[in-house]
């Protein structure tokens, strides 16, 4: 079997000296997979994603145990921007668009790390607009004035401008109407199938995420409580009872 793109091996993550947010998480993402990271509020999903993209330091957090490997190589010494250059990009929870910039300017901001040519940028932008036709319509609008769903699309589109191999997506459904969330997940699936982009998606909405993911991990107080192919997990009685609201 080929080596996974991403291997997270028994990590523990702390905020400050004492807040243990992740106690023991191991997971992997294979090339071309959509993997869901599920669990209640506070279970450690965001912390796990930030540990992978080396963003914990910005919040006085640190990886206190375990190893994370990207294409077989430990990532501990690689900064967040180096990881982006190597193909891992994170879309933060809460979208974080630049509200005063237009939709298009926000997208362009995502491309700069690779120092691409103008032609390349134009091609990447057209590609993002092909995935998100709504953003093309709204290209000249200030991002802060677009809807929540459009802002989530901007945040994902901006990440795609880095030409990622793996997108870490934190809580894409947060605060959005179900119909918009479904639209976003459909686009993710298309991106995955047609372009081979892999995704690791942290989601509280387990019902939804299990419908779109190939594989899933359920976190509980910083540990992996259950894991497996998404369809198998969705069919398990204990998972249904505790996580899918169908007791
Ligand atoms: P959410 O859906 O709320 O994002 P989550 O599953 O992503 O939940 P985390 O945000 O990773 O969970 O939080 C895990 C634990 O770490 C929680 O107990 C939380 O209170 C704590 N925590 C998260 N961020 C910080 C921080 N910056 N400083 C201190 N503690 C934090």
PDB file of N, CA and C and ligand atoms in Angstrom, residues 15 19-22 39-48 59 93 170-171 202 204 219, ligand 1:
ATOM      1  N   UNK A  15      -2.155  23.840  25.586  1.00  0.00           N
ATOM      2  CA  UNK A  15      -2.159  25.302  25.538  1.00  0.00           C
ATOM      3  C   UNK A  15      -1.517  25.750  26.845  1.00  0.00           C
ATOM      4  N   UNK A  19      -3.140  23.142  29.901  1.00  0.00           N
ATOM      5  CA  UNK A  19      -4.431  22.775  29.307  1.00  0.00           C
ATOM      6  C   UNK A  19      -4.203  21.739  28.214  1.00  0.00           C
ATOM      7  N   UNK A  20      -4.612  20.517  28.541  1.00  0.00           N
ATOM      8  CA  UNK A  20      -4.381  19.404  27.635  1.00  0.00           C
ATOM      9  C   UNK A  20      -5.573  19.312  26.676  1.00  0.00           C
ATOM     10  N   UNK A  21      -5.403  19.807  25.461  1.00  0.00           N
ATOM     11  CA  UNK A  21      -6.528  19.875  24.515  1.00  0.00           C
ATOM     12  C   UNK A  21      -6.619  18.608  23.671  1.00  0.00           C
ATOM     13  N   UNK A  22      -5.453  18.018  23.395  1.00  0.00           N
ATOM     14  CA  UNK A  22      -5.420  16.759  22.647  1.00  0.00           C
ATOM     15  C   UNK A  22      -4.556  15.788  23.447  1.00  0.00           C
ATOM     16  N   UNK A  39     -16.749  15.213  16.352  1.00  0.00           N
ATOM     17  CA  UNK A  39     -16.714  15.303  17.809  1.00  0.00           C
ATOM     18  C   UNK A  39     -17.406  16.562  18.268  1.00  0.00           C
ATOM     19  N   UNK A  40     -17.777  16.564  19.550  1.00  0.00           N
ATOM     20  CA  UNK A  40     -18.508  17.702  20.101  1.00  0.00           C
ATOM     21  C   UNK A  40     -17.605  18.918  20.215  1.00  0.00           C
ATOM     22  N   UNK A  41     -18.230  20.027  20.506  1.00  0.00           N
ATOM     23  CA  UNK A  41     -17.528  21.242  20.833  1.00  0.00           C
ATOM     24  C   UNK A  41     -16.465  20.967  21.907  1.00  0.00           C
ATOM     25  N   UNK A  42     -15.229  21.353  21.647  1.00  0.00           N
ATOM     26  CA  UNK A  42     -14.185  21.178  22.660  1.00  0.00           C
ATOM     27  C   UNK A  42     -13.506  19.826  22.654  1.00  0.00           C
ATOM     28  N   UNK A  43     -13.862  18.956  21.719  1.00  0.00           N
ATOM     29  CA  UNK A  43     -13.284  17.605  21.686  1.00  0.00           C
ATOM     30  C   UNK A  43     -11.817  17.600  21.228  1.00  0.00           C
ATOM     31  N   UNK A  44     -11.397  18.694  20.588  1.00  0.00           N
ATOM     32  CA  UNK A  44      -9.997  18.768  20.154  1.00  0.00           C
ATOM     33  C   UNK A  44      -9.799  18.800  18.653  1.00  0.00           C
ATOM     34  N   UNK A  45     -10.852  19.023  17.902  1.00  0.00           N
ATOM     35  CA  UNK A  45     -10.756  19.004  16.436  1.00  0.00           C
ATOM     36  C   UNK A  45      -9.890  20.153  15.912  1.00  0.00           C
ATOM     37  N   UNK A  46     -10.220  21.356  16.357  1.00  0.00           N
ATOM     38  CA  UNK A  46      -9.460  22.522  15.892  1.00  0.00           C
ATOM     39  C   UNK A  46      -7.991  22.406  16.294  1.00  0.00           C
ATOM     40  N   UNK A  47      -7.775  21.972  17.519  1.00  0.00           N
ATOM     41  CA  UNK A  47      -6.399  21.836  18.000  1.00  0.00           C
ATOM     42  C   UNK A  47      -5.625  20.828  17.144  1.00  0.00           C
ATOM     43  N   UNK A  48      -6.288  19.742  16.778  1.00  0.00           N
ATOM     44  CA  UNK A  48      -5.621  18.745  15.927  1.00  0.00           C
ATOM     45  C   UNK A  48      -5.257  19.356  14.572  1.00  0.00           C
ATOM     46  N   UNK A  59      -1.084  30.517  19.401  1.00  0.00           N
ATOM     47  CA  UNK A  59      -2.017  30.582  20.540  1.00  0.00           C
ATOM     48  C   UNK A  59      -1.390  30.016  21.808  1.00  0.00           C
ATOM     49  N   UNK A  93     -11.528  28.072  11.120  1.00  0.00           N
ATOM     50  CA  UNK A  93     -12.913  28.158  11.559  1.00  0.00           C
ATOM     51  C   UNK A  93     -13.332  29.636  11.566  1.00  0.00           C
ATOM     52  N   UNK A 170     -11.859  23.636   8.726  1.00  0.00           N
ATOM     53  CA  UNK A 170     -12.375  23.639  10.087  1.00  0.00           C
ATOM     54  C   UNK A 170     -13.816  24.118  10.121  1.00  0.00           C
ATOM     55  N   UNK A 171     -14.725  23.186  10.403  1.00  0.00           N
ATOM     56  CA  UNK A 171     -16.133  23.512  10.662  1.00  0.00           C
ATOM     57  C   UNK A 171     -16.784  24.317   9.525  1.00  0.00           C
ATOM     58  N   UNK A 202     -12.898  19.038   9.836  1.00  0.00           N
ATOM     59  CA  UNK A 202     -13.411  19.003  11.207  1.00  0.00           C
ATOM     60  C   UNK A 202     -14.856  19.473  11.167  1.00  0.00           C
ATOM     61  N   UNK A 204     -18.761  19.408  13.391  1.00  0.00           N
ATOM     62  CA  UNK A 204     -19.659  18.966  14.476  1.00  0.00           C
ATOM     63  C   UNK A 204     -20.869  18.247  13.915  1.00  0.00           C
ATOM     64  N   UNK A 219     -13.601  12.225  17.745  1.00  0.00           N
ATOM     65  CA  UNK A 219     -12.817  12.604  18.921  1.00  0.00           C
ATOM     66  C   UNK A 219     -13.728  12.826  20.115  1.00  0.00           C
TER      67      UNK A 219
HETATM   68  P1  LIG B   1     -14.794  23.618  18.551  1.00  0.00           P
HETATM   69  O1  LIG B   1     -15.851  22.980  17.753  1.00  0.00           O
HETATM   70  O2  LIG B   1     -15.323  24.493  19.642  1.00  0.00           O
HETATM   71  O3  LIG B   1     -13.737  24.289  17.744  1.00  0.00           O
HETATM   72  P2  LIG B   1     -12.927  21.527  18.952  1.00  0.00           P
HETATM   73  O4  LIG B   1     -13.295  20.090  18.954  1.00  0.00           O
HETATM   74  O5  LIG B   1     -12.314  22.061  17.733  1.00  0.00           O
HETATM   75  O6  LIG B   1     -14.150  22.421  19.355  1.00  0.00           O
HETATM   76  P3  LIG B   1     -10.688  22.595  20.339  1.00  0.00           P
HETATM   77  O7  LIG B   1     -10.994  23.987  19.899  1.00  0.00           O
HETATM   78  O8  LIG B   1      -9.538  21.923  19.736  1.00  0.00           O
HETATM   79  O9  LIG B   1     -11.972  21.685  20.193  1.00  0.00           O
HETATM   80  O10 LIG B   1     -10.547  22.641  21.926  1.00  0.00           O
HETATM   81  C1  LIG B   1     -10.056  21.543  22.702  1.00  0.00           C
HETATM   82  C2  LIG B   1      -9.856  22.006  24.155  1.00  0.00           C
HETATM   83  O11 LIG B   1      -8.820  22.989  24.197  1.00  0.00           O
HETATM   84  C3  LIG B   1     -11.070  22.677  24.768  1.00  0.00           C
HETATM   85  O12 LIG B   1     -11.135  22.276  26.104  1.00  0.00           O
HETATM   86  C4  LIG B   1     -10.776  24.145  24.664  1.00  0.00           C
HETATM   87  O13 LIG B   1     -11.379  24.871  25.720  1.00  0.00           O
HETATM   88  C5  LIG B   1      -9.261  24.208  24.774  1.00  0.00           C
HETATM   89  N1  LIG B   1      -8.691  25.317  23.976  1.00  0.00           N
HETATM   90  C6  LIG B   1      -8.887  25.552  22.654  1.00  0.00           C
HETATM   91  N2  LIG B   1      -8.203  26.631  22.232  1.00  0.00           N
HETATM   92  C7  LIG B   1      -7.557  27.111  23.315  1.00  0.00           C
HETATM   93  C8  LIG B   1      -6.676  28.216  23.552  1.00  0.00           C
HETATM   94  N3  LIG B   1      -6.315  29.035  22.573  1.00  0.00           N
HETATM   95  N4  LIG B   1      -6.211  28.403  24.800  1.00  0.00           N
HETATM   96  C9  LIG B   1      -6.579  27.568  25.814  1.00  0.00           C
HETATM   97  N5  LIG B   1      -7.381  26.502  25.656  1.00  0.00           N
HETATM   98  C10 LIG B   1      -7.883  26.273  24.438  1.00  0.00           C
END
